[in-house]
Amino acid sequence: MNKILLNKKGSALVFVVLLMLILSVLGLSLLSTALANTKMAVHQENSMKAYFLARSGAGALADYIMKTPTADVEGMVSAGLTEPAYVGDGSIVLDVQEIDDELVILAAGTANGVNREATVILEDSKGILFDFTILAKGKIDISNHVTVVGQVATNAPASSNPVTTSPHSVPKAEDVITDAGIDIPDVDMPSSVQVVSSKITNDKNFTVAGDTYIHLQRGVALGTHKTLSITGSGTLHLYVSEGWSSANHSQLVTDPNVTVIIYAVDNSEIFISSHEFQGSIYAPYSKVTFHNASGSAHGGRNFHGSIIAKDVHLTGNHTTLEHDPEADLDELTIKKSYSIKEWR
């Protein structure tokens, strides 16, 4: 009997030892899992910190560039990678690259040894501006038999009724884009330009050879039957102060091999009368009127390019304005302005 009891006690002891061993192994397993989960949670937390550091850094630099016209973007591009900027237990490194008309801001964030990246791409506003045949900050008035081929838009809200059209004009008011939200930068006139200090009132000729830069300090006030002619080949950058007016039967005449970009330097009105025009009128502070008194009744193309202005008035007899995607506007001298295209 005693032997049986001893055997049972021995079996119970073995069972207890096995149970303790199993519980120990299970406990170690649970502890290992808990530690792994803790490490994973810490890694995820650091990963999130690193990402938000990267995104915050890229976003802050993008915001600075978009809001600061004098930002030294070229200097940022040429500088390459920045030194780490330390924030709490993390750091940020930035790199700015210019690719075509886009500015790419690459940011690397680090938090406790964990690295994450964020990229924001800024689009040069110049690329957006000339998607439009007509772009205004405010009012657009299209009268008589005027046809505009291409997009027409204004930054003014639809509630202000900024667009008026005639029964024979195209597009109709309801087809014009409102609330466009397109930034229209200031004119950036180069320091070295040919200066014409007297107002142009009589017949005048400018000869263009390649890229030519001229500043009309006193503007243009063409008298009756007077002509401003532009001959040669290339692109004429014509900066106008004190406005441009055209009396009856006066006109601007350009060679077909010349692209003309007219910049209104101040807020004086621009009134241009021309039979054929190739180029663009850029007047962010002014009202621009383009008039063609002898347009073709058969729908001849009278204006090839874009008008970007504070306000725009188009009038003429069977006049057509057509966006010209082939016009060389890469050298448009305006202050660069950027907007966010996408995050990556």
JSON list of N, CA and C in Angstrom, two decimals, residues 21-90:
[
{"chain": "A", "resi": 21, "resn": "LEU", "atom": "N", "xyz": [7.16, 23.25, -16.39]},
{"chain": "A", "resi": 21, "resn": "LEU", "atom": "CA", "xyz": [8.00, 23.42, -17.57]},
{"chain": "A", "resi": 21, "resn": "LEU", "atom": "C", "xyz": [7.20, 23.97, -18.74]},
{"chain": "A", "resi": 22, "resn": "ILE", "atom": "N", "xyz": [5.99, 23.41, -18.93]},
{"chain": "A", "resi": 22, "resn": "ILE", "atom": "CA", "xyz": [5.12, 23.87, -20.02]},
{"chain": "A", "resi": 22, "resn": "ILE", "atom": "C", "xyz": [4.73, 25.34, -19.81]},
{"chain": "A", "resi": 23, "resn": "LEU", "atom": "N", "xyz": [4.37, 25.66, -18.55]},
{"chain": "A", "resi": 23, "resn": "LEU", "atom": "CA", "xyz": [3.98, 27.04, -18.25]},
{"chain": "A", "resi": 23, "resn": "LEU", "atom": "C", "xyz": [5.16, 28.00, -18.44]},
{"chain": "A", "resi": 24, "resn": "SER", "atom": "N", "xyz": [6.35, 27.52, -18.08]},
{"chain": "A", "resi": 24, "resn": "SER", "atom": "CA", "xyz": [7.54, 28.36, -18.25]},
{"chain": "A", "resi": 24, "resn": "SER", "atom": "C", "xyz": [7.79, 28.66, -19.73]},
{"chain": "A", "resi": 25, "resn": "VAL", "atom": "N", "xyz": [7.72, 27.57, -20.55]},
{"chain": "A", "resi": 25, "resn": "VAL", "atom": "CA", "xyz": [7.92, 27.74, -21.99]},
{"chain": "A", "resi": 25, "resn": "VAL", "atom": "C", "xyz": [6.86, 28.67, -22.57]},
{"chain": "A", "resi": 26, "resn": "LEU", "atom": "N", "xyz": [5.60, 28.46, -22.14]},
{"chain": "A", "resi": 26, "resn": "LEU", "atom": "CA", "xyz": [4.51, 29.31, -22.62]},
{"chain": "A", "resi": 26, "resn": "LEU", "atom": "C", "xyz": [4.72, 30.76, -22.19]},
{"chain": "A", "resi": 27, "resn": "GLY", "atom": "N", "xyz": [5.17, 30.92, -20.95]},
{"chain": "A", "resi": 27, "resn": "GLY", "atom": "CA", "xyz": [5.43, 32.27, -20.45]},
{"chain": "A", "resi": 27, "resn": "GLY", "atom": "C", "xyz": [6.53, 32.97, -21.23]},
{"chain": "A", "resi": 28, "resn": "LEU", "atom": "N", "xyz": [7.61, 32.20, -21.50]},
{"chain": "A", "resi": 28, "resn": "LEU", "atom": "CA", "xyz": [8.71, 32.76, -22.29]},
{"chain": "A", "resi": 28, "resn": "LEU", "atom": "C", "xyz": [8.24, 33.13, -23.69]},
{"chain": "A", "resi": 29, "resn": "SER", "atom": "N", "xyz": [7.38, 32.27, -24.26]},
{"chain": "A", "resi": 29, "resn": "SER", "atom": "CA", "xyz": [6.85, 32.54, -25.59]},
{"chain": "A", "resi": 29, "resn": "SER", "atom": "C", "xyz": [6.00, 33.81, -25.60]},
{"chain": "A", "resi": 30, "resn": "LEU", "atom": "N", "xyz": [5.14, 33.90, -24.57]},
{"chain": "A", "resi": 30, "resn": "LEU", "atom": "CA", "xyz": [4.30, 35.10, -24.46]},
{"chain": "A", "resi": 30, "resn": "LEU", "atom": "C", "xyz": [5.14, 36.35, -24.25]},
{"chain": "A", "resi": 31, "resn": "LEU", "atom": "N", "xyz": [6.18, 36.21, -23.43]},
{"chain": "A", "resi": 31, "resn": "LEU", "atom": "CA", "xyz": [7.06, 37.34, -23.17]},
{"chain": "A", "resi": 31, "resn": "LEU", "atom": "C", "xyz": [7.79, 37.76, -24.44]},
{"chain": "A", "resi": 32, "resn": "SER", "atom": "N", "xyz": [8.25, 36.73, -25.19]},
{"chain": "A", "resi": 32, "resn": "SER", "atom": "CA", "xyz": [8.95, 37.01, -26.45]},
{"chain": "A", "resi": 32, "resn": "SER", "atom": "C", "xyz": [8.02, 37.72, -27.44]},
{"chain": "A", "resi": 33, "resn": "THR", "atom": "N", "xyz": [6.77, 37.22, -27.50]},
{"chain": "A", "resi": 33, "resn": "THR", "atom": "CA", "xyz": [5.79, 37.85, -28.39]},
{"chain": "A", "resi": 33, "resn": "THR", "atom": "C", "xyz": [5.50, 39.28, -27.96]},
{"chain": "A", "resi": 34, "resn": "ALA", "atom": "N", "xyz": [5.36, 39.47, -26.66]},
{"chain": "A", "resi": 34, "resn": "ALA", "atom": "CA", "xyz": [5.09, 40.81, -26.14]},
{"chain": "A", "resi": 34, "resn": "ALA", "atom": "C", "xyz": [6.24, 41.76, -26.45]},
{"chain": "A", "resi": 35, "resn": "LEU", "atom": "N", "xyz": [7.47, 41.25, -26.26]},
{"chain": "A", "resi": 35, "resn": "LEU", "atom": "CA", "xyz": [8.64, 42.08, -26.56]},
{"chain": "A", "resi": 35, "resn": "LEU", "atom": "C", "xyz": [8.71, 42.42, -28.05]},
{"chain": "A", "resi": 36, "resn": "ALA", "atom": "N", "xyz": [8.40, 41.41, -28.89]},
{"chain": "A", "resi": 36, "resn": "ALA", "atom": "CA", "xyz": [8.40, 41.64, -30.34]},
{"chain": "A", "resi": 36, "resn": "ALA", "atom": "C", "xyz": [7.35, 42.67, -30.73]},
{"chain": "A", "resi": 37, "resn": "ASN", "atom": "N", "xyz": [6.16, 42.53, -30.13]},
{"chain": "A", "resi": 37, "resn": "ASN", "atom": "CA", "xyz": [5.09, 43.49, -30.41]},
{"chain": "A", "resi": 37, "resn": "ASN", "atom": "C", "xyz": [5.49, 44.89, -29.95]},
{"chain": "A", "resi": 38, "resn": "THR", "atom": "N", "xyz": [6.17, 44.94, -28.80]},
{"chain": "A", "resi": 38, "resn": "THR", "atom": "CA", "xyz": [6.62, 46.24, -28.29]},
{"chain": "A", "resi": 38, "resn": "THR", "atom": "C", "xyz": [7.63, 46.86, -29.24]},
{"chain": "A", "resi": 39, "resn": "LYS", "atom": "N", "xyz": [8.59, 46.02, -29.70]},
{"chain": "A", "resi": 39, "resn": "LYS", "atom": "CA", "xyz": [9.59, 46.52, -30.65]},
{"chain": "A", "resi": 39, "resn": "LYS", "atom": "C", "xyz": [8.93, 47.00, -31.93]},
{"chain": "A", "resi": 40, "resn": "MET", "atom": "N", "xyz": [7.92, 46.22, -32.40]},
{"chain": "A", "resi": 40, "resn": "MET", "atom": "CA", "xyz": [7.22, 46.59, -33.62]},
{"chain": "A", "resi": 40, "resn": "MET", "atom": "C", "xyz": [6.47, 47.91, -33.43]},
{"chain": "A", "resi": 41, "resn": "ALA", "atom": "N", "xyz": [5.84, 48.05, -32.27]},
{"chain": "A", "resi": 41, "resn": "ALA", "atom": "CA", "xyz": [5.10, 49.28, -31.98]},
{"chain": "A", "resi": 41, "resn": "ALA", "atom": "C", "xyz": [6.05, 50.47, -31.92]},
{"chain": "A", "resi": 42, "resn": "VAL", "atom": "N", "xyz": [7.22, 50.27, -31.30]},
{"chain": "A", "resi": 42, "resn": "VAL", "atom": "CA", "xyz": [8.21, 51.34, -31.22]},
{"chain": "A", "resi": 42, "resn": "VAL", "atom": "C", "xyz": [8.71, 51.70, -32.62]},
{"chain": "A", "resi": 43, "resn": "HIS", "atom": "N", "xyz": [8.96, 50.66, -33.44]},
{"chain": "A", "resi": 43, "resn": "HIS", "atom": "CA", "xyz": [9.43, 50.90, -34.81]},
{"chain": "A", "resi": 43, "resn": "HIS", "atom": "C", "xyz": [8.39, 51.67, -35.61]},
{"chain": "A", "resi": 44, "resn": "GLN", "atom": "N", "xyz": [7.12, 51.24, -35.47]},
{"chain": "A", "resi": 44, "resn": "GLN", "atom": "CA", "xyz": [6.05, 51.93, -36.19]},
{"chain": "A", "resi": 44, "resn": "GLN", "atom": "C", "xyz": [5.93, 53.38, -35.73]},
{"chain": "A", "resi": 45, "resn": "GLU", "atom": "N", "xyz": [6.08, 53.59, -34.43]},
{"chain": "A", "resi": 45, "resn": "GLU", "atom": "CA", "xyz": [6.00, 54.95, -33.90]},
{"chain": "A", "resi": 45, "resn": "GLU", "atom": "C", "xyz": [7.13, 55.81, -34.47]},
{"chain": "A", "resi": 46, "resn": "ASN", "atom": "N", "xyz": [8.35, 55.24, -34.49]},
{"chain": "A", "resi": 46, "resn": "ASN", "atom": "CA", "xyz": [9.48, 55.97, -35.03]},
{"chain": "A", "resi": 46, "resn": "ASN", "atom": "C", "xyz": [9.33, 56.20, -36.54]},
{"chain": "A", "resi": 47, "resn": "SER", "atom": "N", "xyz": [8.74, 55.20, -37.22]},
{"chain": "A", "resi": 47, "resn": "SER", "atom": "CA", "xyz": [8.51, 55.34, -38.65]},
{"chain": "A", "resi": 47, "resn": "SER", "atom": "C", "xyz": [7.54, 56.48, -38.94]},
{"chain": "A", "resi": 48, "resn": "MET", "atom": "N", "xyz": [6.48, 56.56, -38.13]},
{"chain": "A", "resi": 48, "resn": "MET", "atom": "CA", "xyz": [5.51, 57.65, -38.29]},
{"chain": "A", "resi": 48, "resn": "MET", "atom": "C", "xyz": [6.17, 58.99, -37.99]},
{"chain": "A", "resi": 49, "resn": "LYS", "atom": "N", "xyz": [6.99, 59.04, -36.94]},
{"chain": "A", "resi": 49, "resn": "LYS", "atom": "CA", "xyz": [7.69, 60.28, -36.61]},
{"chain": "A", "resi": 49, "resn": "LYS", "atom": "C", "xyz": [8.59, 60.71, -37.76]},
{"chain": "A", "resi": 50, "resn": "ALA", "atom": "N", "xyz": [9.33, 59.73, -38.31]},
{"chain": "A", "resi": 50, "resn": "ALA", "atom": "CA", "xyz": [10.26, 60.03, -39.40]},
{"chain": "A", "resi": 50, "resn": "ALA", "atom": "C", "xyz": [9.51, 60.55, -40.62]},
{"chain": "A", "resi": 51, "resn": "TYR", "atom": "N", "xyz": [8.36, 59.93, -40.93]},
{"chain": "A", "resi": 51, "resn": "TYR", "atom": "CA", "xyz": [7.59, 60.36, -42.10]},
{"chain": "A", "resi": 51, "resn": "TYR", "atom": "C", "xyz": [7.05, 61.78, -41.92]},
{"chain": "A", "resi": 52, "resn": "PHE", "atom": "N", "xyz": [6.50, 62.04, -40.73]},
{"chain": "A", "resi": 52, "resn": "PHE", "atom": "CA", "xyz": [5.94, 63.37, -40.50]},
{"chain": "A", "resi": 52, "resn": "PHE", "atom": "C", "xyz": [7.03, 64.44, -40.44]},
{"chain": "A", "resi": 53, "resn": "LEU", "atom": "N", "xyz": [8.21, 64.07, -39.98]},
{"chain": "A", "resi": 53, "resn": "LEU", "atom": "CA", "xyz": [9.33, 65.00, -40.04]},
{"chain": "A", "resi": 53, "resn": "LEU", "atom": "C", "xyz": [9.66, 65.33, -41.50]},
{"chain": "A", "resi": 54, "resn": "ALA", "atom": "N", "xyz": [9.73, 64.27, -42.33]},
{"chain": "A", "resi": 54, "resn": "ALA", "atom": "CA", "xyz": [10.05, 64.47, -43.75]},
{"chain": "A", "resi": 54, "resn": "ALA", "atom": "C", "xyz": [8.97, 65.31, -44.44]},
{"chain": "A", "resi": 55, "resn": "ARG", "atom": "N", "xyz": [7.71, 64.96, -44.21]},
{"chain": "A", "resi": 55, "resn": "ARG", "atom": "CA", "xyz": [6.63, 65.69, -44.87]},
{"chain": "A", "resi": 55, "resn": "ARG", "atom": "C", "xyz": [6.55, 67.13, -44.38]},
{"chain": "A", "resi": 56, "resn": "SER", "atom": "N", "xyz": [6.75, 67.33, -43.08]},
{"chain": "A", "resi": 56, "resn": "SER", "atom": "CA", "xyz": [6.71, 68.69, -42.54]},
{"chain": "A", "resi": 56, "resn": "SER", "atom": "C", "xyz": [7.83, 69.54, -43.11]},
{"chain": "A", "resi": 57, "resn": "GLY", "atom": "N", "xyz": [9.02, 68.94, -43.23]},
{"chain": "A", "resi": 57, "resn": "GLY", "atom": "CA", "xyz": [10.15, 69.68, -43.79]},
{"chain": "A", "resi": 57, "resn": "GLY", "atom": "C", "xyz": [9.93, 70.05, -45.24]},
{"chain": "A", "resi": 58, "resn": "ALA", "atom": "N", "xyz": [9.46, 69.08, -46.04]},
{"chain": "A", "resi": 58, "resn": "ALA", "atom": "CA", "xyz": [9.19, 69.35, -47.45]},
{"chain": "A", "resi": 58, "resn": "ALA", "atom": "C", "xyz": [8.07, 70.38, -47.60]},
{"chain": "A", "resi": 59, "resn": "GLY", "atom": "N", "xyz": [7.04, 70.25, -46.77]},
{"chain": "A", "resi": 59, "resn": "GLY", "atom": "CA", "xyz": [5.91, 71.17, -46.85]},
{"chain": "A", "resi": 59, "resn": "GLY", "atom": "C", "xyz": [6.29, 72.59, -46.46]},
{"chain": "A", "resi": 60, "resn": "ALA", "atom": "N", "xyz": [7.13, 72.71, -45.42]},
{"chain": "A", "resi": 60, "resn": "ALA", "atom": "CA", "xyz": [7.55, 74.04, -44.97]},
{"chain": "A", "resi": 60, "resn": "ALA", "atom": "C", "xyz": [8.38, 74.74, -46.04]},
{"chain": "A", "resi": 61, "resn": "LEU", "atom": "N", "xyz": [9.28, 73.99, -46.68]},
{"chain": "A", "resi": 61, "resn": "LEU", "atom": "CA", "xyz": [10.11, 74.59, -47.73]},
{"chain": "A", "resi": 61, "resn": "LEU", "atom": "C", "xyz": [9.26, 74.94, -48.95]},
{"chain": "A", "resi": 62, "resn": "ALA", "atom": "N", "xyz": [8.32, 74.07, -49.31]},
{"chain": "A", "resi": 62, "resn": "ALA", "atom": "CA", "xyz": [7.43, 74.35, -50.44]},
{"chain": "A", "resi": 62, "resn": "ALA", "atom": "C", "xyz": [6.61, 75.60, -50.18]},
{"chain": "A", "resi": 63, "resn": "ASP", "atom": "N", "xyz": [6.09, 75.73, -48.97]},
{"chain": "A", "resi": 63, "resn": "ASP", "atom": "CA", "xyz": [5.28, 76.90, -48.61]},
{"chain": "A", "resi": 63, "resn": "ASP", "atom": "C", "xyz": [6.12, 78.18, -48.69]},
{"chain": "A", "resi": 64, "resn": "TYR", "atom": "N", "xyz": [7.37, 78.09, -48.24]},
{"chain": "A", "resi": 64, "resn": "TYR", "atom": "CA", "xyz": [8.26, 79.25, -48.30]},
{"chain": "A", "resi": 64, "resn": "TYR", "atom": "C", "xyz": [8.51, 79.67, -49.75]},
{"chain": "A", "resi": 65, "resn": "ILE", "atom": "N", "xyz": [8.78, 78.69, -50.60]},
{"chain": "A", "resi": 65, "resn": "ILE", "atom": "CA", "xyz": [9.06, 79.00, -52.01]},
{"chain": "A", "resi": 65, "resn": "ILE", "atom": "C", "xyz": [7.83, 79.60, -52.69]},
{"chain": "A", "resi": 66, "resn": "MET", "atom": "N", "xyz": [6.64, 79.05, -52.41]},
{"chain": "A", "resi": 66, "resn": "MET", "atom": "CA", "xyz": [5.43, 79.54, -53.05]},
{"chain": "A", "resi": 66, "resn": "MET", "atom": "C", "xyz": [5.06, 80.95, -52.59]},
{"chain": "A", "resi": 67, "resn": "LYS", "atom": "N", "xyz": [5.38, 81.29, -51.34]},
{"chain": "A", "resi": 67, "resn": "LYS", "atom": "CA", "xyz": [4.97, 82.58, -50.79]},
{"chain": "A", "resi": 67, "resn": "LYS", "atom": "C", "xyz": [6.06, 83.65, -50.86]},
{"chain": "A", "resi": 68, "resn": "THR", "atom": "N", "xyz": [7.26, 83.27, -51.31]},
{"chain": "A", "resi": 68, "resn": "THR", "atom": "CA", "xyz": [8.37, 84.21, -51.32]},
{"chain": "A", "resi": 68, "resn": "THR", "atom": "C", "xyz": [8.92, 84.36, -52.74]},
{"chain": "A", "resi": 69, "resn": "PRO", "atom": "N", "xyz": [8.50, 85.41, -53.46]},
{"chain": "A", "resi": 69, "resn": "PRO", "atom": "CA", "xyz": [8.97, 85.59, -54.84]},
{"chain": "A", "resi": 69, "resn": "PRO", "atom": "C", "xyz": [10.48, 85.72, -54.95]},
{"chain": "A", "resi": 70, "resn": "THR", "atom": "N", "xyz": [11.13, 86.20, -53.87]},
{"chain": "A", "resi": 70, "resn": "THR", "atom": "CA", "xyz": [12.58, 86.41, -53.91]},
{"chain": "A", "resi": 70, "resn": "THR", "atom": "C", "xyz": [13.36, 85.18, -53.44]},
{"chain": "A", "resi": 71, "resn": "ALA", "atom": "N", "xyz": [12.69, 84.08, -53.20]},
{"chain": "A", "resi": 71, "resn": "ALA", "atom": "CA", "xyz": [13.38, 82.87, -52.74]},
{"chain": "A", "resi": 71, "resn": "ALA", "atom": "C", "xyz": [14.47, 82.47, -53.73]},
{"chain": "A", "resi": 72, "resn": "ASP", "atom": "N", "xyz": [15.65, 82.16, -53.22]},
{"chain": "A", "resi": 72, "resn": "ASP", "atom": "CA", "xyz": [16.78, 81.80, -54.07]},
{"chain": "A", "resi": 72, "resn": "ASP", "atom": "C", "xyz": [16.69, 80.32, -54.46]},
{"chain": "A", "resi": 73, "resn": "VAL", "atom": "N", "xyz": [15.80, 80.04, -55.40]},
{"chain": "A", "resi": 73, "resn": "VAL", "atom": "CA", "xyz": [15.58, 78.66, -55.82]},
{"chain": "A", "resi": 73, "resn": "VAL", "atom": "C", "xyz": [16.82, 78.09, -56.49]},
{"chain": "A", "resi": 74, "resn": "GLU", "atom": "N", "xyz": [17.46, 78.90, -57.33]},
{"chain": "A", "resi": 74, "resn": "GLU", "atom": "CA", "xyz": [18.67, 78.42, -58.01]},
{"chain": "A", "resi": 74, "resn": "GLU", "atom": "C", "xyz": [19.75, 78.04, -57.01]},
{"chain": "A", "resi": 75, "resn": "GLY", "atom": "N", "xyz": [19.87, 78.85, -55.95]},
{"chain": "A", "resi": 75, "resn": "GLY", "atom": "CA", "xyz": [20.85, 78.54, -54.91]},
{"chain": "A", "resi": 75, "resn": "GLY", "atom": "C", "xyz": [20.53, 77.24, -54.19]},
{"chain": "A", "resi": 76, "resn": "MET", "atom": "N", "xyz": [19.24, 77.00, -53.94]},
{"chain": "A", "resi": 76, "resn": "MET", "atom": "CA", "xyz": [18.82, 75.76, -53.29]},
{"chain": "A", "resi": 76, "resn": "MET", "atom": "C", "xyz": [19.16, 74.55, -54.16]},
{"chain": "A", "resi": 77, "resn": "VAL", "atom": "N", "xyz": [18.92, 74.70, -55.46]},
{"chain": "A", "resi": 77, "resn": "VAL", "atom": "CA", "xyz": [19.18, 73.59, -56.38]},
{"chain": "A", "resi": 77, "resn": "VAL", "atom": "C", "xyz": [20.67, 73.28, -56.45]},
{"chain": "A", "resi": 78, "resn": "SER", "atom": "N", "xyz": [21.48, 74.33, -56.56]},
{"chain": "A", "resi": 78, "resn": "SER", "atom": "CA", "xyz": [22.93, 74.12, -56.70]},
{"chain": "A", "resi": 78, "resn": "SER", "atom": "C", "xyz": [23.58, 73.65, -55.39]},
{"chain": "A", "resi": 79, "resn": "ALA", "atom": "N", "xyz": [22.94, 73.94, -54.26]},
{"chain": "A", "resi": 79, "resn": "ALA", "atom": "CA", "xyz": [23.52, 73.57, -52.96]},
{"chain": "A", "resi": 79, "resn": "ALA", "atom": "C", "xyz": [23.49, 72.07, -52.70]},
{"chain": "A", "resi": 80, "resn": "GLY", "atom": "N", "xyz": [22.56, 71.35, -53.31]},
{"chain": "A", "resi": 80, "resn": "GLY", "atom": "CA", "xyz": [22.46, 69.91, -53.08]},
{"chain": "A", "resi": 80, "resn": "GLY", "atom": "C", "xyz": [21.86, 69.61, -51.72]},
{"chain": "A", "resi": 81, "resn": "LEU", "atom": "N", "xyz": [22.26, 68.48, -51.13]},
{"chain": "A", "resi": 81, "resn": "LEU", "atom": "CA", "xyz": [21.71, 68.06, -49.84]},
{"chain": "A", "resi": 81, "resn": "LEU", "atom": "C", "xyz": [22.05, 69.05, -48.73]},
{"chain": "A", "resi": 82, "resn": "THR", "atom": "N", "xyz": [21.06, 69.34, -47.90]},
{"chain": "A", "resi": 82, "resn": "THR", "atom": "CA", "xyz": [21.30, 70.21, -46.76]},
{"chain": "A", "resi": 82, "resn": "THR", "atom": "C", "xyz": [21.94, 69.42, -45.62]},
{"chain": "A", "resi": 83, "resn": "GLU", "atom": "N", "xyz": [22.50, 70.13, -44.67]},
{"chain": "A", "resi": 83, "resn": "GLU", "atom": "CA", "xyz": [22.94, 69.50, -43.43]},
{"chain": "A", "resi": 83, "resn": "GLU", "atom": "C", "xyz": [21.70, 69.09, -42.64]},
{"chain": "A", "resi": 84, "resn": "PRO", "atom": "N", "xyz": [21.78, 68.03, -41.81]},
{"chain": "A", "resi": 84, "resn": "PRO", "atom": "CA", "xyz": [20.61, 67.62, -41.04]},
{"chain": "A", "resi": 84, "resn": "PRO", "atom": "C", "xyz": [20.13, 68.74, -40.11]},
{"chain": "A", "resi": 85, "resn": "ALA", "atom": "N", "xyz": [18.82, 68.92, -40.08]},
{"chain": "A", "resi": 85, "resn": "ALA", "atom": "CA", "xyz": [18.20, 69.84, -39.13]},
{"chain": "A", "resi": 85, "resn": "ALA", "atom": "C", "xyz": [17.55, 68.99, -38.05]},
{"chain": "A", "resi": 86, "resn": "TYR", "atom": "N", "xyz": [17.96, 69.20, -36.80]},
{"chain": "A", "resi": 86, "resn": "TYR", "atom": "CA", "xyz": [17.51, 68.33, -35.71]},
{"chain": "A", "resi": 86, "resn": "TYR", "atom": "C", "xyz": [16.26, 68.90, -35.05]},
{"chain": "A", "resi": 87, "resn": "VAL", "atom": "N", "xyz": [15.27, 68.02, -34.91]},
{"chain": "A", "resi": 87, "resn": "VAL", "atom": "CA", "xyz": [14.01, 68.38, -34.28]},
{"chain": "A", "resi": 87, "resn": "VAL", "atom": "C", "xyz": [13.70, 67.30, -33.23]},
{"chain": "A", "resi": 88, "resn": "GLY", "atom": "N", "xyz": [13.81, 67.65, -31.95]},
{"chain": "A", "resi": 88, "resn": "GLY", "atom": "CA", "xyz": [13.58, 66.66, -30.90]},
{"chain": "A", "resi": 88, "resn": "GLY", "atom": "C", "xyz": [14.55, 65.50, -31.04]},
{"chain": "A", "resi": 89, "resn": "ASP", "atom": "N", "xyz": [14.01, 64.28, -31.10]},
{"chain": "A", "resi": 89, "resn": "ASP", "atom": "CA", "xyz": [14.87, 63.09, -31.24]},
{"chain": "A", "resi": 89, "resn": "ASP", "atom": "C", "xyz": [14.98, 62.65, -32.70]},
{"chain": "A", "resi": 90, "resn": "GLY", "atom": "N", "xyz": [14.67, 63.57, -33.63]},
{"chain": "A", "resi": 90, "resn": "GLY", "atom": "CA", "xyz": [14.75, 63.25, -35.05]},
{"chain": "A", "resi": 90, "resn": "GLY", "atom": "C", "xyz": [15.50, 64.31, -35.83]}
]
